[in-house]
Coordinates of C-alpha atoms in Angstrom, one line a residue:
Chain A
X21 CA 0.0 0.0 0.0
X22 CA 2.3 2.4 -1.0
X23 CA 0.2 4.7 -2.6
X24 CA -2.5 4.5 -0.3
X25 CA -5.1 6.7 -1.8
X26 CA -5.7 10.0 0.6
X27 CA -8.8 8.7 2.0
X28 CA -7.3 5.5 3.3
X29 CA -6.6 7.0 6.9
X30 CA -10.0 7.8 7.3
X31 CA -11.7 5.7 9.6
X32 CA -15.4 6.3 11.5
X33 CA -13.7 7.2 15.0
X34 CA -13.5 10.7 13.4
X35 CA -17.2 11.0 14.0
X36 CA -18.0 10.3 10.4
X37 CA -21.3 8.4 10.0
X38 CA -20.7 4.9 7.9
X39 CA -23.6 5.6 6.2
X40 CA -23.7 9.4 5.0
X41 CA -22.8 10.6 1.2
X42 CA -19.8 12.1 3.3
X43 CA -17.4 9.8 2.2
X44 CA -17.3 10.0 -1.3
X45 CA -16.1 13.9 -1.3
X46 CA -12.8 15.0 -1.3
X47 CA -13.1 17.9 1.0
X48 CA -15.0 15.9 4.2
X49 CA -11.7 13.6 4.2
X50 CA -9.4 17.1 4.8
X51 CA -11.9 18.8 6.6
X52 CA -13.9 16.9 8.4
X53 CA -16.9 18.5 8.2
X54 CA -19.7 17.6 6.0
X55 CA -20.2 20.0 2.7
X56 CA -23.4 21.1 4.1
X57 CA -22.5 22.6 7.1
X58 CA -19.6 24.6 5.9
X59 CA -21.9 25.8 3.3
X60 CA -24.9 26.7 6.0
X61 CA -22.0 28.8 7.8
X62 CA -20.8 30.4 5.1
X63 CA -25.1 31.3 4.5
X64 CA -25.3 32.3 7.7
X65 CA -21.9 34.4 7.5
X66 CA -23.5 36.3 5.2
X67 CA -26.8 36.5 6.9
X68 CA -24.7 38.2 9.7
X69 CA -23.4 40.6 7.2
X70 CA -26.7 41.5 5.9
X71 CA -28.4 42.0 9.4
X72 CA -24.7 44.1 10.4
X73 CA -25.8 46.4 7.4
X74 CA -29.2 47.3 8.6
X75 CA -27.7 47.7 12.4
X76 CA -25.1 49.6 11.1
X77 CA -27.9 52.2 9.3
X78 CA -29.7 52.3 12.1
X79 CA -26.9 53.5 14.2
X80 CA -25.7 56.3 12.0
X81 CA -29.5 57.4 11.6
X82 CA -30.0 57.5 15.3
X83 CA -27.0 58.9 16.3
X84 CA -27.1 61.4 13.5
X85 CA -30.2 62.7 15.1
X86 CA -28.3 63.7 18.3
X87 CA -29.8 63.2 21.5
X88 CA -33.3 63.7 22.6
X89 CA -34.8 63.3 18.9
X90 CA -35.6 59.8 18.8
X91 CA -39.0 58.7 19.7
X92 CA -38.5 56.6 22.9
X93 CA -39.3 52.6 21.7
X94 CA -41.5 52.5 24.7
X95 CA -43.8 54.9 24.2
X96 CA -44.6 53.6 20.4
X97 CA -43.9 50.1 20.5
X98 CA -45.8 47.4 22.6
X99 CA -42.5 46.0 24.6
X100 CA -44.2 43.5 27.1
X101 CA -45.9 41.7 24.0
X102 CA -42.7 41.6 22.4
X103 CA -40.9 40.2 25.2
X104 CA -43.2 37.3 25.5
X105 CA -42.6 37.0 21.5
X106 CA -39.0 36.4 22.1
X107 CA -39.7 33.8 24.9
X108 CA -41.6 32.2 22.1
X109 CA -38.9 32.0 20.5
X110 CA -36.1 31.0 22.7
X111 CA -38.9 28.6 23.2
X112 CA -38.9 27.5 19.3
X113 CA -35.0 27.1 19.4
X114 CA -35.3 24.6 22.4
X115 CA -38.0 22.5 21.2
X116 CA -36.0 22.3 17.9
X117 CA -32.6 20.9 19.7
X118 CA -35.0 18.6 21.5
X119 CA -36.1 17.2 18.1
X120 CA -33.1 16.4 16.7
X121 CA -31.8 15.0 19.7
X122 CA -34.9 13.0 19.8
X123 CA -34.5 11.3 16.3
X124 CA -30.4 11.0 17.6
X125 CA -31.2 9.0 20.4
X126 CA -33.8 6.9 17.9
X127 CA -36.9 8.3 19.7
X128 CA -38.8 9.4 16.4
X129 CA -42.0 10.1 17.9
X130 CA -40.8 12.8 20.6
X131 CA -38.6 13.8 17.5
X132 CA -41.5 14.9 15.2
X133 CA -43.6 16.5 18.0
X134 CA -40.7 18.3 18.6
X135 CA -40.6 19.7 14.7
X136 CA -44.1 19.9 14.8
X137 CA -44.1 22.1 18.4
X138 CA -41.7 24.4 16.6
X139 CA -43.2 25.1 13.8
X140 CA -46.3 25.9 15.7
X141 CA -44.4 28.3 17.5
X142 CA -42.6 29.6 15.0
X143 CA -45.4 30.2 13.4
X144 CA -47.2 32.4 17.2
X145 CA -44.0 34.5 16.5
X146 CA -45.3 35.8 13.4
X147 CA -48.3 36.0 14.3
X148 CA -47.7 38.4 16.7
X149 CA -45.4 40.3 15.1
X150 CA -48.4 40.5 12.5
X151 CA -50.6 42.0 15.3
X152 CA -47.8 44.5 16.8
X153 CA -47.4 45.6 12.6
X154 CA -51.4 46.1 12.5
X155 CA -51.8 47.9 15.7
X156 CA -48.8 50.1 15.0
X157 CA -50.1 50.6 11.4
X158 CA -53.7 51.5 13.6
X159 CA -51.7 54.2 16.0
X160 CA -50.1 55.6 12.6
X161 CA -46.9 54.6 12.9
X162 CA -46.1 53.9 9.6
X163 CA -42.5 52.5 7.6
X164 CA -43.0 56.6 6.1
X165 CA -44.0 58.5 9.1
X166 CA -40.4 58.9 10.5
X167 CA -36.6 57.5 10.3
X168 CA -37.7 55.6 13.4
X169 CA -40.5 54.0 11.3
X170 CA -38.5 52.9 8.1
X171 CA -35.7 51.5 10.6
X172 CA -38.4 49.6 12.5
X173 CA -40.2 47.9 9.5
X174 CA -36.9 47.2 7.7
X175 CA -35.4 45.4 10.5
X176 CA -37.7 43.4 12.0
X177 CA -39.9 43.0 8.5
X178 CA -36.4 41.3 6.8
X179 CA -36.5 39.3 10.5
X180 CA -40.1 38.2 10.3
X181 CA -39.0 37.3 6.6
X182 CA -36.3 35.0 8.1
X183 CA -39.2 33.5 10.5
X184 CA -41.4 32.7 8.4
X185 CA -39.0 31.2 5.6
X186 CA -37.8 29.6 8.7
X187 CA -41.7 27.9 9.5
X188 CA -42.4 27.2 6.2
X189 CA -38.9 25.1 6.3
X190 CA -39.9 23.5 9.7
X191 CA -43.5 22.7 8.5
X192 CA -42.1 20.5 5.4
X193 CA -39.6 19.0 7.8
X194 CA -42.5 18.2 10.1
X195 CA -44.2 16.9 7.3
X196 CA -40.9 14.7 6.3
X197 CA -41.3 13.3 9.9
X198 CA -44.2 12.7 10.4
X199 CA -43.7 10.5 6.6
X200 CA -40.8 8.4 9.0
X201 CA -37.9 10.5 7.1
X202 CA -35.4 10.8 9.8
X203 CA -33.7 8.5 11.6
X204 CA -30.7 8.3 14.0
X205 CA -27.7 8.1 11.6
X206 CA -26.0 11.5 10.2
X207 CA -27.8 11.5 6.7
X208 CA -31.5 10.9 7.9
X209 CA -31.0 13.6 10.6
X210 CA -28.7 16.3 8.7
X211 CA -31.9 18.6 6.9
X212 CA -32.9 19.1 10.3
X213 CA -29.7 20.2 11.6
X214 CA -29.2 22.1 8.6
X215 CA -32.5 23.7 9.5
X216 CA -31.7 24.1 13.1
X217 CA -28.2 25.8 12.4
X218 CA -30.9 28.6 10.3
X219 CA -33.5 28.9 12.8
X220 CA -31.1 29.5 15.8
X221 CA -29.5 32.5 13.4
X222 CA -32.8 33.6 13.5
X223 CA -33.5 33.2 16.8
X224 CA -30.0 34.5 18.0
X225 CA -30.7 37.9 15.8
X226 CA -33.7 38.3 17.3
X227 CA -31.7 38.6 20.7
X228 CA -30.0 41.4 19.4
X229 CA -32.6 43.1 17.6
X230 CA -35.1 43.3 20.1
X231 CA -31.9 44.4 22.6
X232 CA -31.0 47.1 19.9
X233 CA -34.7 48.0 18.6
X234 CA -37.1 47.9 21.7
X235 CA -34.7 48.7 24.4
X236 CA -32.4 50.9 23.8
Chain B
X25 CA -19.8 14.8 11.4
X26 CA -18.1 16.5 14.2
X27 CA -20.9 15.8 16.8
X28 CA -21.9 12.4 17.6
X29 CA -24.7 11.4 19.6
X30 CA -23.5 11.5 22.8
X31 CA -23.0 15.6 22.3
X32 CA -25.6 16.7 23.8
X33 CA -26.8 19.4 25.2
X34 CA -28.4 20.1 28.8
X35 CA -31.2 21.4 27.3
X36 CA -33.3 23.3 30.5
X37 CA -30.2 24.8 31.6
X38 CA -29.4 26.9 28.5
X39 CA -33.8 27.9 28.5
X40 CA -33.5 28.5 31.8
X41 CA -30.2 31.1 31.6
X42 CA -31.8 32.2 28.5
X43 CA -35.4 33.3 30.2
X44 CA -33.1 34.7 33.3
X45 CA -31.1 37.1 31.0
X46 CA -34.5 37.8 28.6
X47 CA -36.3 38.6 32.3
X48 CA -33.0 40.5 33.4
X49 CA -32.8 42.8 30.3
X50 CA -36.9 43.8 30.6
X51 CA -36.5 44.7 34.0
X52 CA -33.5 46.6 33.8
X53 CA -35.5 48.4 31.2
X54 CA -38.5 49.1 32.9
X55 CA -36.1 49.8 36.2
X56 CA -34.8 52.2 33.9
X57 CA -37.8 53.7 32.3
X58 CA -39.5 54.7 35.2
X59 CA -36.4 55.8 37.8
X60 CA -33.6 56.4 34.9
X61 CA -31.6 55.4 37.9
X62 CA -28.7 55.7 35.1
X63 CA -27.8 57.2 32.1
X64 CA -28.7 55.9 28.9
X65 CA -25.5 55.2 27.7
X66 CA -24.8 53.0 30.6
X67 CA -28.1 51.4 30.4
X68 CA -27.3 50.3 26.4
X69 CA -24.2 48.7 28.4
X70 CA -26.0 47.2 30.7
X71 CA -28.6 45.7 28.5
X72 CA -25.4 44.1 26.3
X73 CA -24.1 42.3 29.1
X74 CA -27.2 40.5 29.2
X75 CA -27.5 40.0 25.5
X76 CA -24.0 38.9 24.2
X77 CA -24.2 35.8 26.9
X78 CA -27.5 35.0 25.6
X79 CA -26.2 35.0 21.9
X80 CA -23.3 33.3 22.9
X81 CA -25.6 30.1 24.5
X82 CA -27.3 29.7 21.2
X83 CA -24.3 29.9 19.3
X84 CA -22.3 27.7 21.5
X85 CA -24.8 25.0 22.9
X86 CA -27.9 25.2 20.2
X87 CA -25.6 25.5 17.5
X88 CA -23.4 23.0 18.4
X89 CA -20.4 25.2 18.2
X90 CA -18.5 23.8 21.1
X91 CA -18.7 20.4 19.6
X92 CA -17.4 21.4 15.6
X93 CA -14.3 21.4 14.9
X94 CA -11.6 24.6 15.0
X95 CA -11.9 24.9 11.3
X96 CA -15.7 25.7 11.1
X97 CA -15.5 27.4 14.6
X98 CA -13.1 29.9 13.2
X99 CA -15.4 30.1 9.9
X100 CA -18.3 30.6 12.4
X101 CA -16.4 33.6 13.8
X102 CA -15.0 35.1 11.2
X103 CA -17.9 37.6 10.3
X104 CA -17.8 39.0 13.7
X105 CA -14.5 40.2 13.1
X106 CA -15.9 42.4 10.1
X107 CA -19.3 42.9 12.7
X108 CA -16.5 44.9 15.0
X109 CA -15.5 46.9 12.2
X110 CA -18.0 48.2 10.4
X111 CA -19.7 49.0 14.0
X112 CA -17.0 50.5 15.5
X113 CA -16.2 52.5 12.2
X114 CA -20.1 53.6 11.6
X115 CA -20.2 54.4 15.1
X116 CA -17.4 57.0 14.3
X117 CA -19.5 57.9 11.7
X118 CA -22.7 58.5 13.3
X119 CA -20.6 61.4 15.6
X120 CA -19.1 62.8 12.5
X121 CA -22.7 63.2 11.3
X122 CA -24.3 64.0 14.4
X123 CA -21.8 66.5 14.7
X124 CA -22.4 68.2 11.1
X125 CA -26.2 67.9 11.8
X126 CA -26.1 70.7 14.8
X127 CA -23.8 72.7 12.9
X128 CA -25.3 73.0 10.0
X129 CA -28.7 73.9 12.1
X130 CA -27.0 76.2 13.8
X131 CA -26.0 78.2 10.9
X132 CA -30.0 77.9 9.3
X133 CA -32.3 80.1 11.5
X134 CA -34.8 78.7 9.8
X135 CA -34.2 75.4 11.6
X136 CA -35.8 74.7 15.0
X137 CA -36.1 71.4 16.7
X138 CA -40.1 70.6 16.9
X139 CA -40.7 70.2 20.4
X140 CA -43.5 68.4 22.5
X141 CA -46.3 70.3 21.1
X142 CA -45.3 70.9 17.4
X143 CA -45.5 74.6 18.3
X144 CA -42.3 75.6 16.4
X145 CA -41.9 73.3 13.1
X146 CA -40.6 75.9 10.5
X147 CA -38.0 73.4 8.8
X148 CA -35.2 74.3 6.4
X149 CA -35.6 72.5 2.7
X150 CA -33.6 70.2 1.4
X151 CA -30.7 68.1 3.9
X152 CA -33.0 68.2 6.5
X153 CA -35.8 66.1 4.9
X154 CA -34.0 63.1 6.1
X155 CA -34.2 64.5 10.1
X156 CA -38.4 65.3 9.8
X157 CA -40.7 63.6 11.8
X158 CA -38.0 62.1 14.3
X159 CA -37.8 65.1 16.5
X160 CA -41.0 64.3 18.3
X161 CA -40.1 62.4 21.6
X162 CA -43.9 60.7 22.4
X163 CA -46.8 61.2 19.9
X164 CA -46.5 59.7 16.2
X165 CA -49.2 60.9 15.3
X166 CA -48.3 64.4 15.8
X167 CA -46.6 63.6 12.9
X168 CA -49.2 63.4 10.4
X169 CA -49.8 67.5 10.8

């Protein structure tokens, strides 16, 4: 075996699944880590970027105003109904790492009502935020009536956008489970961690958004 | 795949530290709102010590960063490095324009800052467009005059 091909040193103690597509490409036997994955965090890299962008605008429009001439978030949002829209979901992202751990540990059942819990939750969060747009909409607050406005709708509107690409994900993966899909080896379970690695982005901008928009 | 099945996660732990934070930031907030106990700026500061450790759970524990490998950890981090940039630059920025904002007002006596009850809302044309309808502190709908 002198010229062993490259791939002759890997062996499944590196965590590879027997049973995935991963060992037919080149770049999982340097790497390590499936195609997929590197590709959802180079996504989500961007994603980061993009959301950075609209942070970043909303910064030098607010600060550009100076102090005192920014309508305070608390007397034209609806804060305490958005706080219990982000423990929805934090909620969503938990119920989510429950599932796939679920179909890991070959528990399918607890797995799909797991996707199937956060979808339905996913789907409360815009829900709500649908509500907070048409009372806002109702109090005149509008995306034109002021730089506060077009900030507000642009951020969280391309966030909702993220949720509910995000649901409509989770519904067909709910769908794909309750069909008996997913299993406990790497390639029945990898669209939902794919999915997961998306909807905890989400979730995790959320964090900040709802830090930078509502309480600050 | 970098995580095998034995990687997991203590689930009620992280929900739990997340609620506590989420609960911690809303109160400060409201603590804030009604005493202003500090000043904003310290507030903001405040509120991001409770929000980077919530970030960082998801990223770490729901995103199974602590169990990937150094390669897609750093791949993962990368774009914060470019986060800290353009914030810290566009937070220069924002002075800069801040800063030419009130001097150019100054130098316009046709501009006036619309206080509470919309009483003085004679506005200079032109780059002041972009600053309308912010300068009222509580009623949108004042706006709409």
């Amino acid at each position: 075996m002198t010229h062993a091909p490259v791939n002759a040193n890997h062996s499944p103690d590196h965590g590879h699944d027997e049973s995935g597509p991963l060992m037919a490409h080149g770049s999982i036997l340097q790497t390590q880590i499936t195609n997929g994955k590197i590709c959802m965090w180079l996504f989500l890299g961007s994603e980061i970027m993009f959301f950075t962008g609209l942070i970043g605008a909303y910064i030098v429009l607010r600060f550009g105003q100076g102090p005192g001439n920014w309508p305070s978030p608390d007397k034209t949002l609806n804060v305490p109904l958005t706080a219990i829209n982000t423990f929805f979901l934090i909620c969503s992202s938990v119920t989510l790492v429950w599932a796939l751990q679920s179909f890991q540990r070959e528990q399918p059942a607890k797995g799909n009502l797991g996707l199937l819990a956060t979808t339905l939750i996913g789907a409360l969060f815009v829900g709500v935020q649908a509500y907070e747009y048409i009372e806002l909409l109702g109090a005149g607050m509008a995306p034109d009536t002021n730089l506060f406005g077009s900030c507000f709708y642009v951020m969280t509107g391309f966030h909702g956008f993220h949720v509910l690409v995000g649901v409509l994900s989770l519904a067909w993966l709910t769908v794909m489970g309750f069909l008996g899909k997913f299993g406990p080896t790497y390639s029945q379970y990898a669209p939902i961690e794919m999915t997961g690695l998306y909807w905890h982005f989400v979730d995790l901008v959320w964090i900040i958004l709802f830090a930078i928009v509502y309480l600050m | 795949m970098a995580h095998k099945n034995n990687h997991s996660v203590n689930l009620l732990t992280c929900f739990l530290l997340l609620l506590v934070f989420t609960a911690a930031e809303i109160v400060l907030y409201e603590v804030w709102r009604q005493t202003g106990f500090v000043p904003k700026l310290v507030l903001v500061f405040l509120i991001f010590v409770f929000t980077i450790p919530k970030a960082a759970i998801v990223m770490i524990y729901f995103m199974h960063l602590k169990f990937e490998k150094p390669l897609l950890i750093m791949l993962a981090l990368a774009p914060f490095v470019t986060v800290a940039i353009l914030v810290l630059v566009t937070l220069t920025d924002s002075q800069t324009l801040a800063y030419r904002i009130y001097t150019s007002a100054s130098d316009l006596s046709t501009f006036k800052i619309i206080h509470h009850h919309g009483d003085e809302e004679e506005h200079s044309s032109g780059s002041h467009n972009n600053a309308h309808g912010v300068h009222d502190e509580s009623n949108v709908d004042a706006e709409k005059e």
